[in-house]
mmCIF file of C-alpha atoms in Angstrom:
data_model
loop_
_atom_site.group_PDB
_atom_site.id
_atom_site.type_symbol
_atom_site.label_atom_id
_atom_site.label_comp_id
_atom_site.label_asym_id
_atom_site.label_seq_id
_atom_site.Cartn_x
_atom_site.Cartn_y
_atom_site.Cartn_z
ATOM 1 C CA MET A 1 -172.371 -222.143 -93.548
ATOM 2 C CA SER A 2 -172.612 -218.674 -91.890
ATOM 3 C CA PRO A 3 -174.465 -215.499 -93.966
ATOM 4 C CA PRO A 4 -171.749 -214.031 -96.404
ATOM 5 C CA ILE A 5 -169.858 -210.893 -95.048
ATOM 6 C CA HIS A 6 -172.314 -208.582 -96.663
ATOM 7 C CA VAL A 7 -174.902 -209.790 -94.730
ATOM 8 C CA LYS A 8 -173.087 -209.228 -91.641
ATOM 9 C CA VAL A 9 -171.972 -206.193 -92.241
ATOM 10 C CA ILE A 10 -175.252 -204.598 -92.580
ATOM 11 C CA ALA A 11 -176.567 -206.485 -89.995
ATOM 12 C CA CYS A 12 -174.009 -204.928 -88.026
ATOM 13 C CA VAL A 13 -174.056 -201.713 -88.886
ATOM 14 C CA VAL A 14 -177.571 -201.083 -88.781
ATOM 15 C CA ASN A 15 -178.591 -202.957 -85.034
ATOM 16 C CA THR A 16 -175.532 -201.736 -83.513
ATOM 17 C CA PHE A 17 -177.898 -198.181 -83.994
ATOM 18 C CA VAL A 18 -180.339 -199.591 -83.038
ATOM 19 C CA LEU A 19 -179.135 -201.224 -80.062
ATOM 20 C CA ILE A 20 -177.794 -198.207 -79.066
ATOM 21 C CA ALA A 21 -181.284 -196.162 -79.682
ATOM 22 C CA GLY A 22 -182.747 -199.109 -77.399
ATOM 23 C CA VAL A 23 -180.691 -198.873 -74.657
ATOM 24 C CA ARG A 24 -181.093 -195.164 -74.091
ATOM 25 C CA ASN A 25 -184.660 -195.190 -74.882
ATOM 26 C CA ILE A 26 -184.360 -197.630 -71.524
ATOM 27 C CA ALA A 27 -182.498 -196.044 -69.396
ATOM 28 C CA ALA A 28 -182.598 -192.377 -70.565
ATOM 29 C CA PRO A 29 -185.274 -191.484 -72.865
ATOM 30 C CA GLY A 30 -185.575 -188.785 -73.879
ATOM 31 C CA VAL A 31 -181.457 -187.865 -73.743
ATOM 32 C CA VAL A 32 -179.819 -187.305 -77.072
ATOM 33 C CA VAL A 33 -177.261 -189.417 -78.882
ATOM 34 C CA PRO A 34 -174.182 -187.891 -80.558
ATOM 35 C CA VAL A 35 -173.396 -191.112 -82.937
ATOM 36 C CA ILE A 36 -177.135 -190.950 -84.036
ATOM 37 C CA PRO A 37 -177.876 -188.749 -87.243
ATOM 38 C CA GLU A 38 -180.253 -186.386 -86.492
ATOM 39 C CA ASP A 39 -181.277 -187.536 -83.069
ATOM 40 C CA ALA A 40 -181.963 -184.174 -81.479
ATOM 41 C CA ALA A 41 -184.314 -182.641 -83.903
ATOM 42 C CA PHE A 42 -186.193 -186.658 -83.276
ATOM 43 C CA ARG A 43 -185.889 -185.409 -79.483
ATOM 44 C CA ALA A 44 -187.095 -182.369 -80.194
ATOM 45 C CA HIS A 45 -190.240 -183.486 -81.923
ATOM 46 C CA PHE A 46 -191.548 -185.576 -79.189
ATOM 47 C CA HIS A 47 -190.119 -183.286 -76.369
ATOM 48 C CA PRO A 48 -189.116 -179.450 -76.867
ATOM 49 C CA GLU A 49 -186.895 -179.615 -73.337
ATOM 50 C CA PRO A 50 -183.779 -180.969 -73.596
ATOM 51 C CA GLY A 51 -182.557 -183.995 -71.736
ATOM 52 C CA TYR A 52 -185.205 -186.235 -69.800
ATOM 53 C CA PHE A 53 -188.661 -186.028 -69.918
ATOM 54 C CA SER A 54 -190.310 -184.051 -67.209
ATOM 55 C CA ALA A 55 -192.748 -185.193 -65.065
ATOM 56 C CA ASP A 56 -195.240 -183.817 -66.921
ATOM 57 C CA ASP A 57 -194.263 -186.347 -69.963
ATOM 58 C CA GLN A 58 -194.352 -189.594 -67.651
ATOM 59 C CA ARG A 59 -196.136 -191.288 -70.784
ATOM 60 C CA MET A 60 -194.147 -190.361 -73.352
ATOM 61 C CA ALA A 61 -191.369 -191.609 -71.002
ATOM 62 C CA PHE A 62 -192.623 -194.529 -70.730
ATOM 63 C CA VAL A 63 -193.796 -195.369 -74.471
ATOM 64 C CA PHE A 64 -190.007 -194.598 -75.329
ATOM 65 C CA GLN A 65 -189.307 -197.398 -72.830
ATOM 66 C CA LEU A 66 -191.390 -200.246 -73.999
ATOM 67 C CA LEU A 67 -189.848 -198.869 -77.765
ATOM 68 C CA GLY A 68 -185.874 -199.037 -76.420
ATOM 69 C CA VAL A 69 -187.357 -203.140 -75.412
ATOM 70 C CA GLY A 70 -188.809 -203.480 -78.715
ATOM 71 C CA PHE A 71 -185.461 -202.058 -80.095
ATOM 72 C CA VAL A 72 -183.316 -204.450 -78.020
ATOM 73 C CA PHE A 73 -184.728 -207.089 -78.748
ATOM 74 C CA MET A 74 -184.706 -206.757 -82.681
ATOM 75 C CA ALA A 75 -181.657 -205.995 -83.066
ATOM 76 C CA LEU A 76 -180.332 -208.991 -80.445
ATOM 77 C CA SER A 77 -182.049 -211.645 -82.428
ATOM 78 C CA LYS A 78 -180.392 -210.411 -85.719
ATOM 79 C CA PHE A 79 -177.291 -210.368 -84.177
ATOM 80 C CA VAL A 80 -177.661 -214.234 -82.322
ATOM 81 C CA CYS A 81 -179.259 -215.086 -86.125
ATOM 82 C CA VAL A 82 -176.203 -213.266 -88.284
ATOM 83 C CA PHE A 83 -173.407 -214.501 -86.210
ATOM 84 C CA THR A 84 -173.725 -217.380 -83.756
ATOM 85 C CA THR A 85 -173.794 -220.936 -85.543
ATOM 86 C CA PRO A 86 -171.868 -221.309 -88.877
ATOM 87 C CA GLU A 87 -174.772 -223.943 -90.110
ATOM 88 C CA SER A 88 -177.151 -222.883 -92.696
ATOM 89 C CA THR A 89 -180.463 -224.026 -91.157
ATOM 90 C CA TYR A 90 -184.289 -223.783 -92.268
ATOM 91 C CA LEU A 91 -184.471 -221.408 -88.920
ATOM 92 C CA ARG A 92 -182.340 -218.519 -90.261
ATOM 93 C CA GLN A 93 -183.608 -218.387 -93.669
ATOM 94 C CA LYS A 94 -187.050 -218.457 -91.897
ATOM 95 C CA LEU A 95 -186.245 -215.661 -89.205
ATOM 96 C CA PHE A 96 -184.131 -213.681 -91.928
ATOM 97 C CA ALA A 97 -187.679 -213.705 -93.981
ATOM 98 C CA VAL A 98 -189.610 -212.077 -91.280
ATOM 99 C CA ALA A 99 -186.719 -210.100 -90.314
ATOM 100 C CA GLY A 100 -186.658 -208.205 -93.458
ATOM 101 C CA LEU A 101 -189.733 -208.106 -94.220
ATOM 102 C CA CYS A 102 -190.317 -206.219 -90.703
ATOM 103 C CA ASP A 103 -187.263 -203.842 -91.536
ATOM 104 C CA LEU A 104 -188.812 -203.325 -94.699
ATOM 105 C CA ALA A 105 -192.664 -201.946 -93.387
ATOM 106 C CA MET A 106 -190.488 -200.252 -90.038
ATOM 107 C CA ALA A 107 -188.771 -198.039 -93.637
ATOM 108 C CA SER A 108 -192.147 -197.707 -94.710
ATOM 109 C CA VAL A 109 -193.731 -196.458 -91.980
ATOM 110 C CA VAL A 110 -190.493 -194.319 -90.798
ATOM 111 C CA TYR A 111 -190.379 -192.831 -94.661
ATOM 112 C CA MET A 112 -194.205 -191.981 -94.869
ATOM 113 C CA TYR A 113 -193.803 -190.501 -91.714
ATOM 114 C CA ASP A 114 -194.565 -185.932 -92.593
ATOM 115 C CA GLY A 115 -193.986 -185.219 -89.094
ATOM 116 C CA LEU A 116 -190.595 -184.726 -89.181
ATOM 117 C CA PRO A 117 -188.014 -183.916 -92.819
ATOM 118 C CA LYS A 118 -186.278 -186.853 -94.302
ATOM 119 C CA SER A 119 -183.309 -185.432 -93.589
ATOM 120 C CA VAL A 120 -184.066 -187.293 -90.223
ATOM 121 C CA THR A 121 -186.003 -189.919 -90.692
ATOM 122 C CA GLY A 122 -184.524 -190.655 -94.229
ATOM 123 C CA GLY A 123 -181.340 -192.054 -93.057
ATOM 124 C CA PHE A 124 -183.250 -194.928 -90.427
ATOM 125 C CA ALA A 125 -185.616 -195.690 -93.108
ATOM 126 C CA ALA A 126 -183.009 -196.508 -95.481
ATOM 127 C CA MET A 127 -180.872 -198.451 -93.401
ATOM 128 C CA HIS A 128 -184.053 -200.905 -92.353
ATOM 129 C CA ALA A 129 -184.650 -201.146 -95.862
ATOM 130 C CA ALA A 130 -181.545 -201.985 -97.455
ATOM 131 C CA GLU A 131 -181.032 -204.585 -94.087
ATOM 132 C CA GLY A 132 -184.648 -206.293 -95.653
ATOM 133 C CA LEU A 133 -183.470 -206.471 -98.658
ATOM 134 C CA VAL A 134 -180.289 -208.319 -97.849
ATOM 135 C CA LEU A 135 -182.312 -210.266 -95.622
ATOM 136 C CA LEU A 136 -185.077 -211.690 -97.686
ATOM 137 C CA VAL A 137 -182.498 -212.171 -100.744
ATOM 138 C CA ASP A 138 -180.594 -213.817 -98.717
ATOM 139 C CA ALA A 139 -183.620 -216.444 -97.112
ATOM 140 C CA ALA A 140 -184.605 -216.299 -100.899
ATOM 141 C CA PHE A 141 -181.027 -217.835 -102.904
ATOM 142 C CA ARG A 142 -179.135 -218.501 -100.414
ATOM 143 C CA PRO A 143 -178.797 -222.911 -101.164
ATOM 144 C CA ARG A 144 -179.055 -224.370 -97.831
ATOM 145 C CA PRO A 145 -178.342 -227.792 -98.371
ATOM 146 C CA VAL A 146 -179.994 -230.386 -96.205
ATOM 147 C CA LYS A 147 -177.897 -232.090 -93.132
ATOM 148 C CA ALA A 148 -176.441 -235.148 -92.907
ATOM 149 C CA ALA A 149 -179.111 -236.831 -90.215
ATOM 150 C CA ALA A 150 -182.095 -235.097 -91.544
ATOM 151 C CA ALA A 151 -181.025 -236.726 -94.918
ATOM 152 C CA ILE A 152 -180.874 -240.434 -92.530
ATOM 153 C CA LYS A 153 -184.082 -239.348 -90.742
ATOM 154 C CA LYS A 154 -186.150 -239.089 -94.680
ATOM 155 C CA ARG A 155 -185.224 -242.805 -95.873
#
């Protein structure tokens, strides 16, 4: 059975924003994306000039591009886990547990950062905390019946 609808909705919303931010960081680091709340304040924190990073700031642009690759990987991995196969596998359970723990770590690190106001970091932290909790609860409590082929092999 595929994940419940609440897992799909939360994963879709959170990872759509993460994917948008990741693609932006790869293709145009430093450019503000209007659909991401408080993105201008986030960008200004790392680079005071609007638009792309300047030639003097190429190291920070490189760091943002690497971060973008990680964001894209994280978002696409969750999309694959949540939306592809309808069967409820033990691999998905373990991936949900790992992703949930990483989401909670991300939420914690972002929330504890004092360099930006909570109006900038709070939503990002809350989205990841919600997704992390939902994935961990799903991994821990949703029943996953043993497949018929696996049960026959054990005999």
